[in-house]
Amino acid sequence: MQEGGCVQDHATEEKPAVVPARAKQAGEVRARWPWVKPEVWTERMLTALEEGVQGGKWFSLIDKVYEPGTLRLSFGNVKENNGAAGEDHQTIEMFEDHLEENLSRLAEELKSGRYRPRAIRRKYIPKPGSQEKRPLGIPTVRDRVVQGAIKMALEPIFERDFHEESYGFRPGRGCKDALRRVNGLLQEGYTWVVDADLKSYFDTIPHDRLLQRVADKVSDGRILELVEAFLKQPVMESMKSWTPESGTPQGAVLSPLLSNMYLDPLDHYLARKEVAMVRYADDFVILCRNKQEAMEALEMVKEWTAGNGLTLHPEKTHVVDATQKGGFDFLGYHFERGYRWPRKKSLHKFKDTVRGKTKRNNGHSLQKILLDVSATLAGWFEYFKHSHRTTFEPLDQWIRMRLRSILRKRQGGKGRGRGSDHQRWPNAFFAKSGLFSLTAAHEAARQSSRR
């Protein structure tokens, strides 16, 4: 291992973690860790996790990774997530055609120490509402399977101590939990907000410090070597290969866990300072009672990020008063003056999706179009249903206009649906035909919440 990374004494790495001889009543500990795979983490291991292992470090974990059952479980997750082929052009279906042979080969390579990650395929995807593009790293299927197995072995160790105000890519937590917390703090009077943005976070995490985060709790040298190998695996871009000196690629199975590991000390640091931060992966806001507290919190974050090799985006990081015009964005919502609604980028993305399904030359039957559009509307509403009531009616009107435009064209007309089209195909026509109504769904949700 390289200096500054994870140098370990191989004489000690095989020393097993101290596990209590008798775990608590059968099923009691397991019930508190429902998401942990029993094939990877036994009840005795979970008991040790809760009570703490000697020295605070876990030693022998590699055998959990190369266990065929673990690799098989990991492949199931890879298949469910359905990603694209990596640099070797092997699809999930191709890997599955020879599943047992492939898993057996991986197990043997991992057990013998011969396993080496292959190059990552670089791909760029559009950022909603921006001219910039987001870089994705697409590992091969075999590497995704191995990363998933490592994640199963490592995640409980770090999840045990992750801070409560971290919500991204964690079991049993999600965007809605983070949004509820933000809304609750705003209602409690924490209306001065540090709206922060880490510049190219996933591409700039220092490898040596990230590896040390892992080594703080894991002393299995084989695991540490694998994590380092994944961080330094080559990237294929435009037919050329290069090796990253920092960062963990978005798109890799391990990246969300590693990114949370690196920012977890910031969560605990601010909590000790009694600063309320809500974080979802690298997206976070800090909520304070007054401007002075917010400015002090911003200085704390600036100092911490600078000391940990990260950079706050100077143009996207600022302090705002959420009770005034302007507000702030977080996880797709815009918060301002006691209300919230979809931020502009979220609306643009939503409208682009609907436009794609309601082109005037759409050759499908109206019923099929309505079913397709309604599925999109229902899913979108489930996330944005807490928006201010004025959000929904204009969107319903716009959607019906696009549907009328389709019907108008089918009768030989041109342009958008307008004028007499409203009498020919009134709102009731679409409601009767099964079109999902955002306005009606919002009203039903409000009535339900009052009961």
Coordinates of C-alpha atoms in Angstrom, one line a residue:
M1 CA 0.0 0.0 0.0
Q2 CA 1.2 3.5 -0.7
E3 CA 2.4 5.9 2.1
G4 CA -0.4 7.9 3.5
G5 CA -2.9 5.2 2.5
C6 CA -3.5 2.0 4.6
V7 CA -0.2 0.3 5.6
Q8 CA -1.1 -2.6 7.8
D9 CA 0.8 -5.4 9.6
H10 CA -0.2 -8.6 7.8
A11 CA 0.6 -10.5 10.9
T12 CA -2.3 -8.8 12.6
E13 CA -4.8 -8.5 9.8
E14 CA -6.0 -12.1 10.2
K15 CA -6.8 -11.5 13.9
P16 CA -10.6 -11.8 14.2
A17 CA -12.7 -9.1 15.7
V18 CA -13.8 -10.0 19.3
V19 CA -17.3 -11.3 19.1
P20 CA -19.3 -11.9 22.3
A21 CA -19.8 -15.7 22.8
R22 CA -23.4 -15.2 23.5
A23 CA -25.4 -12.8 21.4
K24 CA -28.6 -11.3 22.8
Q25 CA -31.9 -13.0 22.6
A26 CA -32.3 -14.6 19.1
G27 CA -33.7 -12.1 16.6
E28 CA -33.4 -9.1 18.9
V29 CA -30.3 -7.6 17.4
R30 CA -31.3 -8.6 13.9
A31 CA -34.6 -6.7 14.2
R32 CA -32.6 -3.5 14.7
W33 CA -30.6 -4.1 11.5
P34 CA -33.3 -5.3 9.1
W35 CA -31.5 -4.2 6.0
V36 CA -28.3 -6.1 6.8
K37 CA -27.9 -9.4 4.8
P38 CA -27.7 -12.3 7.3
E39 CA -25.6 -14.2 4.7
V40 CA -22.9 -11.6 5.3
W41 CA -23.5 -10.4 8.9
T42 CA -24.3 -13.0 11.5
E43 CA -26.2 -12.2 14.7
R44 CA -23.0 -12.5 16.7
M45 CA -21.3 -10.0 14.4
L46 CA -24.2 -7.6 14.7
T47 CA -24.0 -7.9 18.5
A48 CA -20.3 -7.1 18.4
L49 CA -21.1 -4.2 16.1
E50 CA -23.5 -2.7 18.7
E51 CA -21.2 -3.4 21.7
G52 CA -18.0 -2.4 20.0
V53 CA -15.0 -4.5 18.9
Q54 CA -11.6 -4.5 20.5
G55 CA -9.7 -1.4 19.4
G56 CA -12.6 -0.2 17.4
K57 CA -11.4 -2.0 14.3
W58 CA -12.6 -4.9 12.3
F59 CA -10.0 -7.3 11.0
S60 CA -11.1 -10.4 9.0
L61 CA -13.8 -9.3 6.5
I62 CA -12.4 -10.5 3.1
D63 CA -13.9 -14.0 3.6
K64 CA -17.3 -12.3 3.7
V65 CA -16.6 -10.7 0.4
Y66 CA -15.5 -13.7 -1.6
E67 CA -18.2 -15.9 -0.1
P68 CA -20.2 -17.2 -3.1
G69 CA -23.5 -16.3 -1.4
T70 CA -22.4 -12.7 -0.9
L71 CA -21.3 -12.4 -4.6
R72 CA -24.6 -13.9 -5.7
L73 CA -26.6 -11.4 -3.6
S74 CA -24.5 -8.6 -5.0
F75 CA -25.2 -9.7 -8.6
G76 CA -28.9 -9.7 -7.8
N77 CA -28.6 -6.0 -6.8
V78 CA -26.6 -5.3 -9.9
K79 CA -29.2 -6.9 -12.1
E80 CA -32.0 -5.0 -10.4
N81 CA -30.3 -1.7 -10.9
N82 CA -29.9 -2.6 -14.6
G83 CA -26.8 -0.6 -15.6
A84 CA -25.0 -0.4 -18.9
A85 CA -22.1 -2.5 -20.0
G86 CA -18.6 -1.4 -18.9
E87 CA -15.4 -1.1 -20.9
D88 CA -15.3 -4.8 -21.7
H89 CA -18.8 -4.6 -23.3
Q90 CA -20.2 -7.4 -21.2
T91 CA -23.8 -6.8 -20.4
I92 CA -25.7 -8.0 -17.3
E93 CA -27.4 -10.6 -19.4
M94 CA -24.1 -11.9 -20.8
F95 CA -22.7 -12.2 -17.3
E96 CA -25.8 -14.0 -16.1
D97 CA -25.6 -16.5 -19.0
H98 CA -22.6 -18.0 -17.2
L99 CA -23.4 -16.8 -13.7
E100 CA -22.1 -19.6 -11.6
E101 CA -18.9 -19.8 -13.6
N102 CA -18.3 -16.0 -13.4
L103 CA -19.1 -15.9 -9.7
S104 CA -16.8 -18.9 -9.0
R105 CA -14.0 -17.2 -10.9
L106 CA -14.5 -13.9 -9.0
A107 CA -14.5 -15.8 -5.7
E108 CA -11.2 -17.6 -6.5
E109 CA -9.5 -14.4 -7.7
L110 CA -10.6 -12.5 -4.5
K111 CA -9.6 -15.4 -2.3
S112 CA -6.1 -15.8 -3.9
G113 CA -5.5 -12.0 -4.1
R114 CA -5.3 -12.1 -7.9
Y115 CA -8.4 -10.0 -8.5
R116 CA -7.7 -6.6 -10.3
P117 CA -10.4 -4.1 -11.2
R118 CA -10.7 -3.3 -14.9
A119 CA -11.0 0.2 -16.4
I120 CA -14.0 2.4 -15.9
R121 CA -15.9 3.7 -19.0
R122 CA -16.4 7.4 -18.8
K123 CA -19.8 8.8 -19.9
Y124 CA -21.2 12.3 -19.6
I125 CA -24.9 13.0 -18.9
P126 CA -26.7 16.4 -19.0
K127 CA -27.2 18.3 -15.8
P128 CA -30.9 19.5 -15.7
G129 CA -31.1 23.2 -16.3
S130 CA -27.4 23.6 -17.0
Q131 CA -25.1 23.6 -20.0
E132 CA -22.6 21.5 -18.0
K133 CA -22.5 17.8 -18.1
R134 CA -22.1 15.4 -15.2
P135 CA -19.3 12.7 -15.5
L136 CA -20.3 9.2 -14.8
G137 CA -17.9 6.2 -14.3
I138 CA -19.4 2.9 -15.5
P139 CA -17.5 -0.1 -14.1
T140 CA -17.7 -3.5 -15.7
V141 CA -20.4 -5.8 -14.4
R142 CA -17.8 -8.0 -12.6
D143 CA -16.4 -5.0 -10.8
R144 CA -19.9 -3.8 -9.8
V145 CA -20.5 -7.3 -8.3
V146 CA -17.3 -7.1 -6.3
Q147 CA -18.0 -3.5 -5.1
G148 CA -21.4 -4.5 -4.0
A149 CA -20.0 -7.4 -2.0
I150 CA -17.5 -5.1 -0.3
K151 CA -20.3 -2.6 0.4
M152 CA -22.3 -5.3 2.2
A153 CA -19.3 -6.1 4.4
L154 CA -18.4 -2.5 5.2
E155 CA -21.7 -0.6 5.3
P156 CA -22.9 -1.7 8.8
I157 CA -19.5 -0.8 10.4
F158 CA -19.8 2.8 9.2
E159 CA -23.6 3.1 9.3
R160 CA -23.4 2.5 13.0
D161 CA -21.8 5.8 13.7
F162 CA -23.1 8.0 10.8
H163 CA -24.8 11.1 12.0
E164 CA -28.5 11.4 12.2
E165 CA -28.6 14.5 10.0
S166 CA -27.1 12.6 7.0
Y167 CA -29.9 11.2 4.8
G168 CA -28.4 10.4 1.4
F169 CA -27.7 6.8 0.2
R170 CA -28.4 5.3 3.6
P171 CA -30.7 2.4 4.5
G172 CA -34.2 3.5 5.6
R173 CA -33.5 7.1 4.8
G174 CA -34.2 9.3 1.8
C175 CA -35.0 12.7 0.3
K176 CA -38.3 13.0 2.0
D177 CA -36.8 12.5 5.5
A178 CA -34.3 15.3 4.8
L179 CA -37.0 17.6 3.5
R180 CA -39.1 17.0 6.6
R181 CA -36.2 17.9 8.7
V182 CA -35.6 21.1 6.8
N183 CA -39.2 22.1 6.9
G184 CA -39.3 21.4 10.7
L185 CA -36.3 23.6 11.3
L186 CA -37.8 26.4 9.3
Q187 CA -41.0 26.2 11.3
E188 CA -39.0 26.4 14.5
G189 CA -37.5 29.7 13.4
Y190 CA -34.2 28.5 11.8
T191 CA -34.7 30.7 8.8
W192 CA -31.2 32.0 8.1
V193 CA -29.8 29.4 5.7
V194 CA -26.3 28.6 4.5
D195 CA -26.9 27.2 1.0
A196 CA -23.7 25.4 0.3
D197 CA -22.3 23.7 -2.8
L198 CA -19.2 21.5 -2.9
K199 CA -17.4 22.1 -6.1
S200 CA -16.9 18.8 -8.1
Y201 CA -17.1 16.8 -4.8
F202 CA -17.0 13.3 -6.1
D203 CA -14.0 14.1 -8.4
T204 CA -12.0 15.9 -5.7
I205 CA -12.1 13.7 -2.6
P206 CA -8.4 13.1 -1.6
H207 CA -7.6 9.4 -1.9
D208 CA -5.1 9.2 1.0
R209 CA -7.5 10.8 3.4
L210 CA -10.5 8.8 2.2
L211 CA -8.5 5.6 2.6
Q212 CA -7.6 6.6 6.1
R213 CA -11.3 7.1 6.9
V214 CA -11.8 3.4 5.9
A215 CA -8.7 2.3 7.8
D216 CA -9.9 4.0 11.0
K217 CA -12.4 1.2 11.4
V218 CA -11.2 -1.6 9.2
S219 CA -7.8 -3.3 9.6
D220 CA -8.2 -6.0 7.0
G221 CA -5.4 -5.2 4.6
R222 CA -7.0 -7.1 1.7
I223 CA -10.2 -5.0 2.0
L224 CA -8.1 -1.8 2.1
E225 CA -6.2 -2.8 -0.9
L226 CA -9.4 -3.5 -2.9
V227 CA -10.8 -0.1 -1.9
E228 CA -7.6 1.6 -3.0
A229 CA -7.6 -0.4 -6.3
F230 CA -11.1 0.8 -7.1
L231 CA -10.2 4.4 -6.4
K232 CA -7.2 4.2 -8.7
Q233 CA -8.6 2.0 -11.4
P234 CA -8.0 3.5 -14.9
V235 CA -10.7 5.6 -16.7
M236 CA -11.3 5.1 -20.4
E237 CA -12.3 8.3 -22.1
S238 CA -12.2 9.1 -25.9
M239 CA -10.2 5.9 -26.5
K240 CA -7.5 7.0 -24.0
S241 CA -6.8 5.7 -20.5
W242 CA -5.9 7.9 -17.5
T243 CA -5.6 7.2 -13.8
P244 CA -7.4 9.5 -11.3
E245 CA -5.4 11.1 -8.5
S246 CA -8.5 12.0 -6.5
G247 CA -12.2 11.3 -6.3
T248 CA -14.5 8.4 -6.4
P249 CA -16.5 8.0 -9.6
Q250 CA -20.2 8.7 -9.7
G251 CA -21.8 5.5 -11.0
A252 CA -19.6 3.1 -8.9
V253 CA -21.4 1.0 -6.4
L254 CA -19.0 1.9 -3.5
S255 CA -19.0 5.7 -4.2
P256 CA -22.1 6.7 -2.2
L257 CA -20.8 4.9 0.9
L258 CA -17.3 6.3 0.5
S259 CA -18.6 9.8 -0.1
N260 CA -20.6 9.6 3.2
M261 CA -17.6 8.3 5.0
Y262 CA -15.6 11.3 4.0
L263 CA -18.2 13.9 5.0
D264 CA -19.3 12.2 8.2
P265 CA -16.7 14.0 10.3
L266 CA -18.2 17.3 9.1
D267 CA -21.6 16.2 10.3
H268 CA -20.2 15.4 13.8
Y269 CA -18.1 18.6 13.9
L270 CA -21.0 20.9 13.2
A271 CA -23.2 18.9 15.6
R272 CA -20.7 19.5 18.4
K273 CA -20.8 23.2 17.6
E274 CA -24.6 23.0 17.9
V275 CA -25.1 23.9 14.3
A276 CA -28.1 22.4 12.5
M277 CA -27.0 20.9 9.1
V278 CA -29.1 18.7 6.9
R279 CA -27.1 16.7 4.4
Y280 CA -28.0 14.5 1.5
A281 CA -24.7 13.1 0.0
D282 CA -22.8 16.2 -1.1
D283 CA -25.9 18.4 -1.0
F284 CA -26.4 20.2 2.3
V285 CA -28.0 23.2 3.9
I286 CA -27.3 24.8 7.4
L287 CA -30.2 26.4 9.2
C288 CA -29.6 29.1 11.8
R289 CA -31.7 31.5 13.9
N290 CA -30.0 34.7 12.8
K291 CA -27.5 36.1 10.2
Q292 CA -24.6 36.1 12.6
E293 CA -25.0 32.4 13.4
A294 CA -25.2 31.6 9.7
M295 CA -22.1 33.6 8.8
E296 CA -20.2 31.8 11.6
A297 CA -21.4 28.5 10.4
L298 CA -20.3 29.3 6.9
E299 CA -16.8 30.1 8.2
M300 CA -16.7 26.8 10.0
V301 CA -17.6 24.9 6.8
K302 CA -15.0 26.9 4.8
E303 CA -12.3 26.0 7.4
W304 CA -13.3 22.3 7.5
T305 CA -13.5 21.9 3.7
A306 CA -10.2 23.7 3.1
G307 CA -8.5 21.5 5.7
N308 CA -9.9 18.3 4.1
G309 CA -9.0 19.0 0.5
L310 CA -12.4 20.2 -0.7
T311 CA -13.7 23.5 -2.2
L312 CA -16.9 25.4 -1.7
H313 CA -18.2 26.7 -5.0
P314 CA -17.8 30.5 -4.6
E315 CA -20.8 31.4 -6.8
K316 CA -23.2 28.8 -5.5
T317 CA -22.5 29.1 -1.8
H318 CA -24.3 31.9 0.1
V319 CA -26.3 32.9 3.1
V320 CA -30.0 33.7 2.6
D321 CA -32.9 34.8 4.7
A322 CA -35.6 32.3 3.9
T323 CA -38.4 34.6 5.1
Q324 CA -37.5 37.0 2.2
K325 CA -37.8 36.8 -1.6
G326 CA -35.1 34.7 -3.1
G327 CA -35.1 31.7 -0.7
F328 CA -33.0 28.6 -1.4
D329 CA -33.2 25.3 -3.3
F330 CA -32.8 21.8 -1.7
L331 CA -33.5 18.4 -3.1
G332 CA -35.7 19.6 -6.0
Y333 CA -37.7 22.0 -3.9
H334 CA -37.5 25.8 -3.6
F335 CA -38.1 27.2 -0.1
E336 CA -39.2 30.8 0.3
R337 CA -41.3 32.9 2.7
G338 CA -42.8 29.9 4.5
Y339 CA -43.8 28.0 1.4
R340 CA -42.2 25.5 -0.9
W341 CA -42.6 24.5 -4.6
P342 CA -40.6 22.7 -7.3
R343 CA -37.4 24.6 -8.1
K344 CA -37.0 25.8 -11.7
K345 CA -34.7 22.9 -12.8
S346 CA -37.3 20.4 -11.4
L347 CA -40.1 22.0 -13.4
H348 CA -38.0 22.1 -16.6
K349 CA -37.1 18.4 -16.2
F350 CA -40.7 17.5 -15.5
K351 CA -42.0 19.5 -18.5
D352 CA -39.4 18.0 -20.8
T353 CA -40.5 14.5 -19.8
V354 CA -44.2 15.4 -20.5
R355 CA -43.3 17.0 -23.8
G356 CA -41.6 13.8 -24.9
K357 CA -44.8 11.9 -24.2
T358 CA -47.2 14.4 -25.8
K359 CA -45.7 15.3 -29.1
R360 CA -48.4 16.1 -31.7
N361 CA -47.3 13.4 -34.0
N362 CA -47.6 10.7 -31.3
G363 CA -49.0 7.7 -33.0
H364 CA -50.4 5.9 -30.0
S365 CA -54.0 5.8 -29.0
L366 CA -55.2 8.6 -26.7
Q367 CA -55.9 6.0 -24.0
K368 CA -52.3 4.8 -24.1
I369 CA -51.0 8.4 -24.1
L370 CA -53.1 9.2 -21.1
L371 CA -51.9 6.1 -19.2
D372 CA -48.3 7.0 -20.0
V373 CA -48.7 10.6 -19.0
S374 CA -50.7 9.8 -15.8
A375 CA -47.9 7.4 -14.6
T376 CA -45.5 10.3 -14.9
L377 CA -47.8 12.7 -13.1
A378 CA -48.6 10.4 -10.3
G379 CA -44.9 9.7 -9.6
W380 CA -44.0 13.4 -9.8
F381 CA -46.9 14.4 -7.5
E382 CA -45.9 11.8 -4.9
Y383 CA -42.6 13.7 -4.4
F384 CA -43.8 17.3 -4.9
K385 CA -47.2 17.0 -3.2
H386 CA -46.1 19.3 -0.4
S387 CA -45.7 22.2 -2.8
H388 CA -47.9 25.3 -2.5
R389 CA -51.4 24.7 -3.9
T390 CA -50.8 27.3 -6.7
T391 CA -48.3 24.9 -8.3
F392 CA -50.7 22.4 -9.7
E393 CA -53.5 24.0 -11.6
P394 CA -51.2 25.8 -14.2
L395 CA -49.5 22.5 -14.8
D396 CA -52.8 20.7 -15.3
Q397 CA -53.8 23.4 -17.8
W398 CA -50.6 23.1 -19.7
I399 CA -50.8 19.3 -19.9
R400 CA -54.4 19.4 -21.2
M401 CA -53.3 22.0 -23.8
R402 CA -50.7 19.6 -25.1
L403 CA -53.3 16.7 -25.2
R404 CA -55.8 19.0 -27.0
S405 CA -53.0 19.8 -29.5
I406 CA -52.7 16.1 -30.3
L407 CA -56.4 15.7 -30.8
R408 CA -56.6 18.9 -32.9
K409 CA -53.9 17.7 -35.2
R410 CA -55.7 14.3 -35.6
Q411 CA -58.7 16.3 -36.9
G412 CA -56.6 18.2 -39.4
G413 CA -56.0 21.3 -37.3
K414 CA -52.7 23.1 -36.8
G415 CA -51.0 24.6 -33.8
R416 CA -51.8 24.3 -30.1
G417 CA -55.1 23.3 -28.6
R418 CA -57.1 26.5 -28.0
G419 CA -60.5 28.3 -28.5
S420 CA -63.3 25.9 -29.3
D421 CA -61.0 22.9 -28.5
H422 CA -61.9 23.6 -24.9
Q423 CA -65.6 22.9 -25.6
R424 CA -64.8 20.0 -27.9
W425 CA -62.6 18.3 -25.3
P426 CA -63.5 19.9 -21.9
N427 CA -61.6 19.2 -18.7
A428 CA -64.3 16.7 -17.8
F429 CA -63.5 14.7 -20.9
F430 CA -59.9 14.1 -19.8
A431 CA -61.0 13.4 -16.2
K432 CA -63.5 10.8 -17.5
S433 CA -60.8 9.3 -19.7
G434 CA -58.5 8.7 -16.7
L435 CA -56.0 11.6 -16.9
F436 CA -54.3 12.1 -13.5
S437 CA -55.1 15.5 -12.1
L438 CA -52.4 17.2 -10.0
T439 CA -55.0 19.7 -8.6
A440 CA -57.4 17.0 -7.6
A441 CA -54.7 14.8 -6.1
H442 CA -53.4 17.8 -4.0
E443 CA -56.9 18.6 -2.8
A444 CA -57.4 14.9 -1.8
A445 CA -54.1 15.0 0.1
R446 CA -55.1 18.1 1.9
Q447 CA -58.4 16.7 2.9
S448 CA -56.7 13.5 4.1
S449 CA -54.3 15.4 6.3
R450 CA -57.1 17.3 8.0
R451 CA -58.8 14.1 9.2

